mmCIF file of C-alpha atoms in Angstrom:
data_model
loop_
_atom_site.group_PDB
_atom_site.id
_atom_site.type_symbol
_atom_site.label_atom_id
_atom_site.label_comp_id
_atom_site.label_asym_id
_atom_site.label_seq_id
_atom_site.Cartn_x
_atom_site.Cartn_y
_atom_site.Cartn_z
ATOM 1 C CA MET A 1 -8.638 -11.950 8.330
ATOM 2 C CA PRO A 2 -6.813 -14.790 10.093
ATOM 3 C CA PRO A 3 -3.330 -14.056 11.466
ATOM 4 C CA LEU A 4 -0.894 -13.817 8.545
ATOM 5 C CA GLN A 5 1.756 -15.885 10.342
ATOM 6 C CA ALA A 6 -0.716 -18.759 10.689
ATOM 7 C CA VAL A 7 -1.590 -18.550 7.011
ATOM 8 C CA ARG A 8 2.104 -18.556 6.068
ATOM 9 C CA CYS A 9 2.675 -21.662 8.168
ATOM 10 C CA PHE A 10 -0.291 -23.421 6.561
ATOM 11 C CA GLU A 11 0.826 -22.495 3.038
ATOM 12 C CA ALA A 12 4.354 -23.748 3.625
ATOM 13 C CA ALA A 13 3.202 -26.999 5.286
ATOM 14 C CA SER A 14 0.658 -27.735 2.564
ATOM 15 C CA ARG A 15 3.233 -27.082 -0.164
ATOM 16 C CA LEU A 16 6.118 -28.980 1.473
ATOM 17 C CA GLY A 17 4.074 -31.787 3.020
ATOM 18 C CA SER A 18 5.399 -31.569 6.561
ATOM 19 C CA PHE A 19 5.536 -29.313 9.577
ATOM 20 C CA SER A 20 9.297 -29.848 9.888
ATOM 21 C CA ALA A 21 10.008 -28.703 6.324
ATOM 22 C CA ALA A 22 7.753 -25.694 6.802
ATOM 23 C CA ALA A 23 9.548 -24.845 10.044
ATOM 24 C CA GLU A 24 12.929 -25.026 8.323
ATOM 25 C CA GLU A 25 11.788 -22.718 5.519
ATOM 26 C CA LEU A 26 10.226 -20.205 7.919
ATOM 27 C CA LEU A 27 13.112 -20.397 10.434
ATOM 28 C CA ILE A 28 10.869 -21.376 13.350
ATOM 29 C CA THR A 29 10.352 -24.620 15.285
ATOM 30 C CA PRO A 30 8.032 -27.456 14.130
ATOM 31 C CA SER A 31 5.991 -27.039 17.305
ATOM 32 C CA ALA A 32 5.468 -23.357 16.445
ATOM 33 C CA VAL A 33 4.211 -24.373 12.993
ATOM 34 C CA SER A 34 1.857 -26.912 14.564
ATOM 35 C CA HIS A 35 0.579 -24.340 17.047
ATOM 36 C CA GLN A 36 -0.062 -21.752 14.295
ATOM 37 C CA ILE A 37 -1.949 -24.240 12.126
ATOM 38 C CA ARG A 38 -4.125 -25.402 15.026
ATOM 39 C CA ALA A 39 -4.954 -21.770 15.742
ATOM 40 C CA LEU A 40 -5.883 -21.329 12.058
ATOM 41 C CA GLU A 41 -8.106 -24.415 12.181
ATOM 42 C CA ARG A 42 -9.883 -22.967 15.195
ATOM 43 C CA GLU A 43 -10.275 -19.690 13.303
ATOM 44 C CA VAL A 44 -11.901 -21.291 10.241
ATOM 45 C CA GLY A 45 -13.790 -23.913 12.257
ATOM 46 C CA LEU A 46 -12.575 -26.880 10.181
ATOM 47 C CA PRO A 47 -9.612 -29.293 10.248
ATOM 48 C CA LEU A 48 -7.196 -28.523 7.428
ATOM 49 C CA PHE A 49 -4.911 -31.553 7.854
ATOM 50 C CA HIS A 50 -5.382 -35.212 8.716
ATOM 51 C CA ARG A 51 -2.628 -36.132 11.212
ATOM 52 C CA VAL A 52 -1.592 -39.686 10.377
ATOM 53 C CA HIS A 53 1.201 -40.929 12.675
ATOM 54 C CA ARG A 54 4.115 -38.584 11.860
ATOM 55 C CA SER A 55 2.754 -37.393 8.505
ATOM 56 C CA ILE A 56 0.095 -34.896 7.453
ATOM 57 C CA VAL A 57 -2.467 -35.054 4.662
ATOM 58 C CA LEU A 58 -4.685 -32.168 3.565
ATOM 59 C CA THR A 59 -8.395 -32.528 4.105
ATOM 60 C CA ASP A 60 -10.688 -31.677 1.184
ATOM 61 C CA ALA A 61 -11.366 -28.287 2.717
ATOM 62 C CA GLY A 62 -7.653 -27.850 3.391
ATOM 63 C CA ARG A 63 -6.768 -28.662 -0.204
ATOM 64 C CA ARG A 64 -9.202 -26.078 -1.588
ATOM 65 C CA TYR A 65 -7.975 -23.524 0.921
ATOM 66 C CA ALA A 66 -4.350 -24.277 0.076
ATOM 67 C CA GLU A 67 -4.962 -23.734 -3.640
ATOM 68 C CA GLN A 68 -6.515 -20.320 -3.015
ATOM 69 C CA ILE A 69 -3.875 -19.315 -0.477
ATOM 70 C CA ALA A 70 -1.099 -20.290 -2.914
ATOM 71 C CA GLU A 71 -2.710 -18.102 -5.571
ATOM 72 C CA ALA A 72 -2.934 -15.198 -3.130
ATOM 73 C CA PHE A 73 0.727 -15.537 -2.144
ATOM 74 C CA GLY A 74 1.603 -15.644 -5.852
ATOM 75 C CA LEU A 75 -0.162 -12.330 -6.345
ATOM 76 C CA ILE A 76 1.737 -10.814 -3.430
ATOM 77 C CA GLU A 77 5.032 -12.064 -4.871
ATOM 78 C CA ALA A 78 4.208 -10.675 -8.324
ATOM 79 C CA ALA A 79 3.210 -7.323 -6.834
ATOM 80 C CA THR A 80 6.490 -7.195 -4.933
ATOM 81 C CA ARG A 81 8.481 -7.895 -8.086
ATOM 82 C CA HIS A 82 6.539 -5.165 -9.880
ATOM 83 C CA ILE A 83 7.448 -2.673 -7.169
ATOM 84 C CA ASP A 84 11.079 -3.670 -7.519
ATOM 85 C CA ARG A 85 11.010 -3.089 -11.276
ATOM 86 C CA ALA A 86 8.751 -0.051 -11.632
ATOM 87 C CA GLY A 87 8.411 1.418 -8.179
ATOM 88 C CA LYS A 88 11.734 3.225 -8.103
ATOM 89 C CA SER A 89 10.201 6.349 -9.628
ATOM 90 C CA ASP A 90 7.069 8.358 -8.984
ATOM 91 C CA ILE A 91 4.650 8.907 -11.852
ATOM 92 C CA LEU A 92 3.196 12.409 -12.108
ATOM 93 C CA THR A 93 -0.023 12.422 -14.142
ATOM 94 C CA ILE A 94 -0.950 15.747 -15.712
ATOM 95 C CA HIS A 95 -4.177 16.303 -17.600
ATOM 96 C CA SER A 96 -4.308 19.424 -19.744
ATOM 97 C CA VAL A 97 -6.346 21.139 -22.402
ATOM 98 C CA PRO A 98 -4.753 20.095 -25.726
ATOM 99 C CA SER A 99 -3.388 23.419 -26.944
ATOM 100 C CA PHE A 100 -1.566 24.298 -23.734
ATOM 101 C CA ALA A 101 -0.104 20.807 -23.627
ATOM 102 C CA THR A 102 1.081 21.067 -27.238
ATOM 103 C CA GLN A 103 2.176 24.687 -27.424
ATOM 104 C CA TRP A 104 3.681 25.317 -23.998
ATOM 105 C CA LEU A 105 4.015 22.366 -21.666
ATOM 106 C CA MET A 106 5.454 19.606 -23.852
ATOM 107 C CA PRO A 107 8.486 21.626 -25.033
ATOM 108 C CA ARG A 108 9.401 22.342 -21.392
ATOM 109 C CA LEU A 109 8.875 18.941 -19.783
ATOM 110 C CA SER A 110 12.474 17.918 -20.481
ATOM 111 C CA ARG A 111 13.581 20.755 -18.186
ATOM 112 C CA TYR A 112 11.455 19.374 -15.377
ATOM 113 C CA SER A 113 12.628 15.814 -15.966
ATOM 114 C CA ALA A 114 16.243 16.973 -15.798
ATOM 115 C CA LEU A 115 15.561 18.545 -12.396
ATOM 116 C CA GLN A 116 13.514 15.577 -11.127
ATOM 117 C CA PRO A 117 15.025 12.406 -12.619
ATOM 118 C CA GLY A 118 13.167 10.262 -10.078
ATOM 119 C CA THR A 119 9.758 11.315 -11.412
ATOM 120 C CA ASP A 120 8.227 10.071 -14.655
ATOM 121 C CA ILE A 121 5.655 12.239 -16.427
ATOM 122 C CA ARG A 122 2.378 11.033 -17.873
ATOM 123 C CA LEU A 123 0.691 13.781 -19.917
ATOM 124 C CA ASN A 124 -2.921 13.368 -21.046
ATOM 125 C CA ALA A 125 -4.549 15.997 -23.259
ATOM 126 C CA SER A 126 -8.280 16.414 -23.823
ATOM 127 C CA LEU A 127 -11.136 18.814 -23.163
ATOM 128 C CA ASP A 128 -12.764 16.341 -20.785
ATOM 129 C CA ARG A 129 -12.821 17.037 -17.072
ATOM 130 C CA VAL A 130 -11.000 14.554 -14.896
ATOM 131 C CA ASN A 131 -11.919 13.357 -11.432
ATOM 132 C CA LEU A 132 -8.997 14.456 -9.298
ATOM 133 C CA ALA A 133 -10.553 12.998 -6.151
ATOM 134 C CA ALA A 134 -10.655 9.563 -7.810
ATOM 135 C CA GLY A 135 -6.959 9.805 -8.712
ATOM 136 C CA GLU A 136 -7.468 10.074 -12.482
ATOM 137 C CA ALA A 137 -4.709 12.718 -12.519
ATOM 138 C CA ASP A 138 -2.523 14.649 -10.113
ATOM 139 C CA PHE A 139 -3.133 17.944 -11.942
ATOM 140 C CA ASP A 140 -5.751 19.273 -14.303
ATOM 141 C CA ILE A 141 -4.915 22.343 -16.416
ATOM 142 C CA ARG A 142 -8.086 24.015 -17.685
ATOM 143 C CA TYR A 143 -8.937 26.971 -19.873
ATOM 144 C CA GLY A 144 -11.534 29.624 -19.141
ATOM 145 C CA THR A 145 -13.885 29.734 -16.182
ATOM 146 C CA VAL A 146 -13.612 26.796 -13.792
ATOM 147 C CA PHE A 147 -15.991 25.522 -11.137
ATOM 148 C CA PRO A 148 -13.878 23.257 -8.938
ATOM 149 C CA ASP A 149 -15.255 20.260 -7.080
ATOM 150 C CA PRO A 150 -15.101 20.237 -3.261
ATOM 151 C CA GLY A 151 -11.587 19.761 -1.973
ATOM 152 C CA VAL A 152 -9.951 20.997 -5.189
ATOM 153 C CA GLU A 153 -7.457 23.877 -5.092
ATOM 154 C CA VAL A 154 -7.303 26.294 -8.042
ATOM 155 C CA VAL A 155 -4.162 28.264 -8.891
ATOM 156 C CA SER A 156 -4.695 30.761 -11.701
ATOM 157 C CA PHE A 157 -1.930 31.414 -14.209
ATOM 158 C CA PRO A 158 -0.688 34.990 -14.735
ATOM 159 C CA GLU A 159 -2.570 37.145 -17.217
ATOM 160 C CA GLU A 160 -1.869 36.344 -20.859
ATOM 161 C CA THR A 161 -1.601 39.006 -23.565
ATOM 162 C CA PHE A 162 -3.466 38.468 -26.831
ATOM 163 C CA VAL A 163 -1.438 39.723 -29.790
ATOM 164 C CA VAL A 164 -1.725 39.739 -33.566
ATOM 165 C CA LEU A 165 0.746 37.449 -35.291
ATOM 166 C CA CYS A 166 1.711 36.268 -38.748
ATOM 167 C CA ALA A 167 4.474 34.564 -40.672
ATOM 168 C CA PRO A 168 7.392 36.894 -41.529
ATOM 169 C CA GLU A 169 6.853 36.387 -45.269
ATOM 170 C CA VAL A 170 3.289 37.642 -44.821
ATOM 171 C CA ALA A 171 4.285 40.677 -42.781
ATOM 172 C CA ASP A 172 6.852 41.755 -45.403
ATOM 173 C CA GLY A 173 5.216 40.252 -48.483
ATOM 174 C CA PRO A 174 3.451 41.815 -51.459
ATOM 175 C CA ARG A 175 0.776 43.148 -49.083
ATOM 176 C CA PRO A 176 2.912 44.232 -46.123
ATOM 177 C CA ILE A 177 1.318 44.795 -42.744
ATOM 178 C CA ARG A 178 2.212 48.184 -41.332
ATOM 179 C CA ALA A 179 -1.110 49.625 -40.138
ATOM 180 C CA LEU A 180 -4.370 48.211 -38.818
ATOM 181 C CA GLN A 181 -6.154 48.950 -42.085
ATOM 182 C CA ASP A 182 -3.746 46.582 -43.857
ATOM 183 C CA LEU A 183 -5.644 43.715 -42.192
ATOM 184 C CA ARG A 184 -8.449 44.304 -44.702
ATOM 185 C CA SER A 185 -6.376 42.714 -47.466
ATOM 186 C CA HIS A 186 -5.551 39.577 -45.481
ATOM 187 C CA THR A 187 -7.442 36.526 -44.265
ATOM 188 C CA LEU A 188 -8.162 36.558 -40.559
ATOM 189 C CA ILE A 189 -7.669 33.304 -38.684
ATOM 190 C CA PHE A 190 -10.068 32.686 -35.807
ATOM 191 C CA SER A 191 -9.436 30.467 -32.817
ATOM 192 C CA GLU A 192 -13.024 30.003 -31.745
ATOM 193 C CA VAL A 193 -12.253 28.964 -28.163
ATOM 194 C CA ASN A 194 -10.206 32.061 -27.344
ATOM 195 C CA LEU A 195 -11.411 34.278 -24.519
ATOM 196 C CA VAL A 196 -10.461 37.314 -26.644
ATOM 197 C CA THR A 197 -11.973 37.624 -30.120
ATOM 198 C CA TRP A 198 -10.850 39.584 -33.154
ATOM 199 C CA ARG A 199 -13.738 41.979 -32.535
ATOM 200 C CA ASP A 200 -12.548 42.534 -28.955
ATOM 201 C CA TRP A 201 -8.986 43.247 -30.088
ATOM 202 C CA LEU A 202 -9.919 45.575 -32.971
ATOM 203 C CA ASP A 203 -12.336 47.535 -30.794
ATOM 204 C CA HIS A 204 -9.587 47.798 -28.173
ATOM 205 C CA LYS A 205 -7.407 49.397 -30.880
ATOM 206 C CA GLY A 206 -10.192 51.676 -32.093
ATOM 207 C CA ALA A 207 -10.484 49.902 -35.459
ATOM 208 C CA HIS A 208 -14.257 49.498 -35.275
ATOM 209 C CA ASP A 209 -14.690 49.580 -39.054
ATOM 210 C CA ILE A 210 -12.626 46.486 -39.885
ATOM 211 C CA PRO A 211 -14.997 43.572 -40.538
ATOM 212 C CA THR A 212 -14.577 40.242 -38.742
ATOM 213 C CA ASP A 213 -17.248 38.178 -40.476
ATOM 214 C CA ARG A 214 -14.946 36.253 -42.831
ATOM 215 C CA GLY A 215 -11.875 34.071 -42.323
ATOM 216 C CA LEU A 216 -10.568 30.640 -41.382
ATOM 217 C CA ARG A 217 -11.944 29.201 -38.156
ATOM 218 C CA PHE A 218 -10.472 26.536 -35.874
ATOM 219 C CA ASP A 219 -11.625 25.085 -32.571
ATOM 220 C CA ARG A 220 -8.102 24.412 -31.260
ATOM 221 C CA THR A 221 -5.385 26.982 -30.676
ATOM 222 C CA PHE A 222 -2.599 24.709 -31.922
ATOM 223 C CA MET A 223 -4.473 24.337 -35.223
ATOM 224 C CA SER A 224 -4.870 28.078 -35.718
ATOM 225 C CA VAL A 225 -1.204 28.636 -34.808
ATOM 226 C CA GLY A 226 -0.206 26.033 -37.397
ATOM 227 C CA ALA A 227 -2.300 27.795 -40.026
ATOM 228 C CA VAL A 228 -0.634 31.139 -39.247
ATOM 229 C CA VAL A 229 2.845 29.577 -39.395
ATOM 230 C CA ASP A 230 1.946 28.148 -42.824
ATOM 231 C CA GLY A 231 1.121 31.657 -44.064
ATOM 232 C CA LEU A 232 -2.618 31.104 -44.457
ATOM 233 C CA GLY A 233 -3.562 34.341 -42.714
ATOM 234 C CA ILE A 234 -3.264 36.608 -39.696
ATOM 235 C CA GLY A 235 -3.885 35.192 -36.242
ATOM 236 C CA LEU A 236 -4.835 36.486 -32.811
ATOM 237 C CA GLU A 237 -3.494 34.394 -29.957
ATOM 238 C CA SER A 238 -2.168 34.513 -26.435
ATOM 239 C CA ARG A 239 1.528 35.300 -26.597
ATOM 240 C CA LEU A 240 2.201 32.581 -24.037
ATOM 241 C CA MET A 241 0.963 30.009 -26.531
ATOM 242 C CA VAL A 242 3.141 31.187 -29.426
ATOM 243 C CA GLN A 243 6.384 32.198 -27.731
ATOM 244 C CA ARG A 244 8.227 29.188 -29.125
ATOM 245 C CA GLU A 245 7.285 30.193 -32.681
ATOM 246 C CA LEU A 246 8.301 33.781 -31.967
ATOM 247 C CA ASP A 247 11.666 32.699 -30.548
ATOM 248 C CA THR A 248 12.409 30.600 -33.639
ATOM 249 C CA GLY A 249 11.323 33.347 -36.048
ATOM 250 C CA ARG A 250 8.465 31.383 -37.545
ATOM 251 C CA LEU A 251 6.071 34.076 -36.371
ATOM 252 C CA VAL A 252 6.325 37.833 -35.871
ATOM 253 C CA LEU A 253 4.165 40.456 -34.143
ATOM 254 C CA PRO A 254 3.394 43.150 -36.736
ATOM 255 C CA PHE A 255 1.711 45.418 -34.173
ATOM 256 C CA GLY A 256 4.033 44.781 -31.245
ATOM 257 C CA THR A 257 3.407 43.218 -27.868
ATOM 258 C CA ASP A 258 0.486 45.359 -26.739
ATOM 259 C CA GLY A 259 -2.899 43.668 -26.469
ATOM 260 C CA ILE A 260 -5.815 42.663 -24.305
ATOM 261 C CA ARG A 261 -4.850 40.763 -21.162
ATOM 262 C CA ARG A 262 -6.841 37.926 -19.616
ATOM 263 C CA VAL A 263 -6.381 35.163 -17.060
ATOM 264 C CA CYS A 264 -6.969 32.095 -19.205
ATOM 265 C CA HIS A 265 -5.492 28.962 -17.657
ATOM 266 C CA HIS A 266 -5.825 27.426 -14.212
ATOM 267 C CA LEU A 267 -4.036 24.629 -12.390
ATOM 268 C CA LEU A 268 -6.271 22.322 -10.333
ATOM 269 C CA PHE A 269 -5.186 19.739 -7.757
ATOM 270 C CA MET A 270 -6.483 18.160 -4.558
ATOM 271 C CA LYS A 271 -5.898 20.261 -1.443
ATOM 272 C CA SER A 272 -5.265 17.082 0.536
ATOM 273 C CA LYS A 273 -2.310 16.249 -1.733
ATOM 274 C CA ALA A 274 -0.775 19.717 -1.864
ATOM 275 C CA ASN A 275 2.281 18.691 0.152
ATOM 276 C CA VAL A 276 2.907 15.366 -1.559
ATOM 277 C CA PRO A 277 6.511 15.861 -2.811
ATOM 278 C CA LYS A 278 5.908 15.200 -6.522
ATOM 279 C CA ILE A 279 2.858 17.500 -6.525
ATOM 280 C CA LYS A 280 4.452 20.277 -4.508
ATOM 281 C CA THR A 281 7.612 20.177 -6.642
ATOM 282 C CA PHE A 282 5.818 20.368 -9.986
ATOM 283 C CA ARG A 283 3.496 23.140 -8.800
ATOM 284 C CA GLU A 284 6.423 25.249 -7.626
ATOM 285 C CA TRP A 285 8.352 24.568 -10.853
ATOM 286 C CA LEU A 286 5.365 25.594 -12.999
ATOM 287 C CA VAL A 287 4.869 28.841 -11.073
ATOM 288 C CA VAL A 288 8.543 29.737 -11.559
ATOM 289 C CA GLN A 289 8.421 28.919 -15.283
ATOM 290 C CA LEU A 290 5.364 31.094 -15.845
ATOM 291 C CA ALA A 291 6.856 33.949 -13.829
ATOM 292 C CA ASP A 292 10.090 33.749 -15.833
ATOM 293 C CA GLU A 293 8.073 33.823 -19.041
ATOM 294 C CA ALA A 294 6.263 36.973 -17.926
ATOM 295 C CA THR A 295 9.556 38.620 -16.907
ATOM 296 C CA ARG A 296 11.357 37.815 -20.149
ATOM 297 C CA HIS A 297 8.446 38.820 -22.373
ATOM 298 C CA PRO A 298 6.523 41.641 -20.678
ATOM 299 C CA ALA A 299 3.511 43.212 -22.350
ATOM 300 C CA SER A 300 3.854 46.774 -23.606
#
C-alpha cells in the first residue's frame, strides 16, 4: 500500500486539476502536495501527471489510476455514512432451535431490549448448526447432546421438568382427568424430539400398563403445544416451554408439577468473545432469567 496521504493528494489534484486547489482543500501547502505526488510516482514507478508550465495534465496511467482511486474513496465515504446511520447500536445475533425461540425466548426479548436499548436483536431459528467461529451468530442455543467445535464455550441450562398438560376444558370435560388411568380415554400427543418420552414418564409413575402406541405426533415442540392448547389431546412437555400457556390459563397440569428432570438446552458462544460487552450482558441476563424461572416455578 502506498502512503495514504500521498494517495489523498493525488486524488484531490486529479479531481481539481491543480496542486494549489488540492492544497487548499487538504489544508497543506502546494509544495507539500507536489512532494507527496512525486513520492507516489516513485512508489508506482510511473509518472502520473504531465507538468506543462504551471498546469498539470494526467498521463494515461494517471487517468486510469485516478478513476480507480476515486471509486475507492467513494466506497470509504459510503461506508462512513453507513456507520453514521446504522452503527450507533450493536446487533446481537442469536441462533436457536425453533421451539425454544418461539415458546420461551421471543416473549422475553422485549425485557432485554428495555434493559439494553443500544443493542438490536437478530433472532434466527432453525435446526441447522451455525459456525460461531465464522461469525454467523453470537450465540447458538441447541437442544440435546452437543459436541462443540474447538474454541466454543458451552453453558448448560438448568434441568427442565417434563409434565403432563392439557387444556382446562379437557381436564374438566366429559372425560375428566383425575387419575393416570384416565389417560386411556384420551389421545396422547407426542413431541418426537423430546428427550423424555411418554413411555419414560408413565414408567416413572408406575403406570406400565398404559399403552403409548397411538396418538398425534409432531416433530416440533411448538406444534405439539399448539395441538394441546386446541384441545386435541394430552401432551407431555418441558414446563419451561409451556409456562406462558400455564400463566395465561390456556393449559393446566392435571397431575401437578412432578416429573422427570433433564438438562435439555445449551448456550454456545466463542470463548474468545466471552467478554465482549453485548455477549457478556446477554449471557448474564439469560442466566438470571432462567434462574428466576426455576425459583418461581419449582418442581415438586
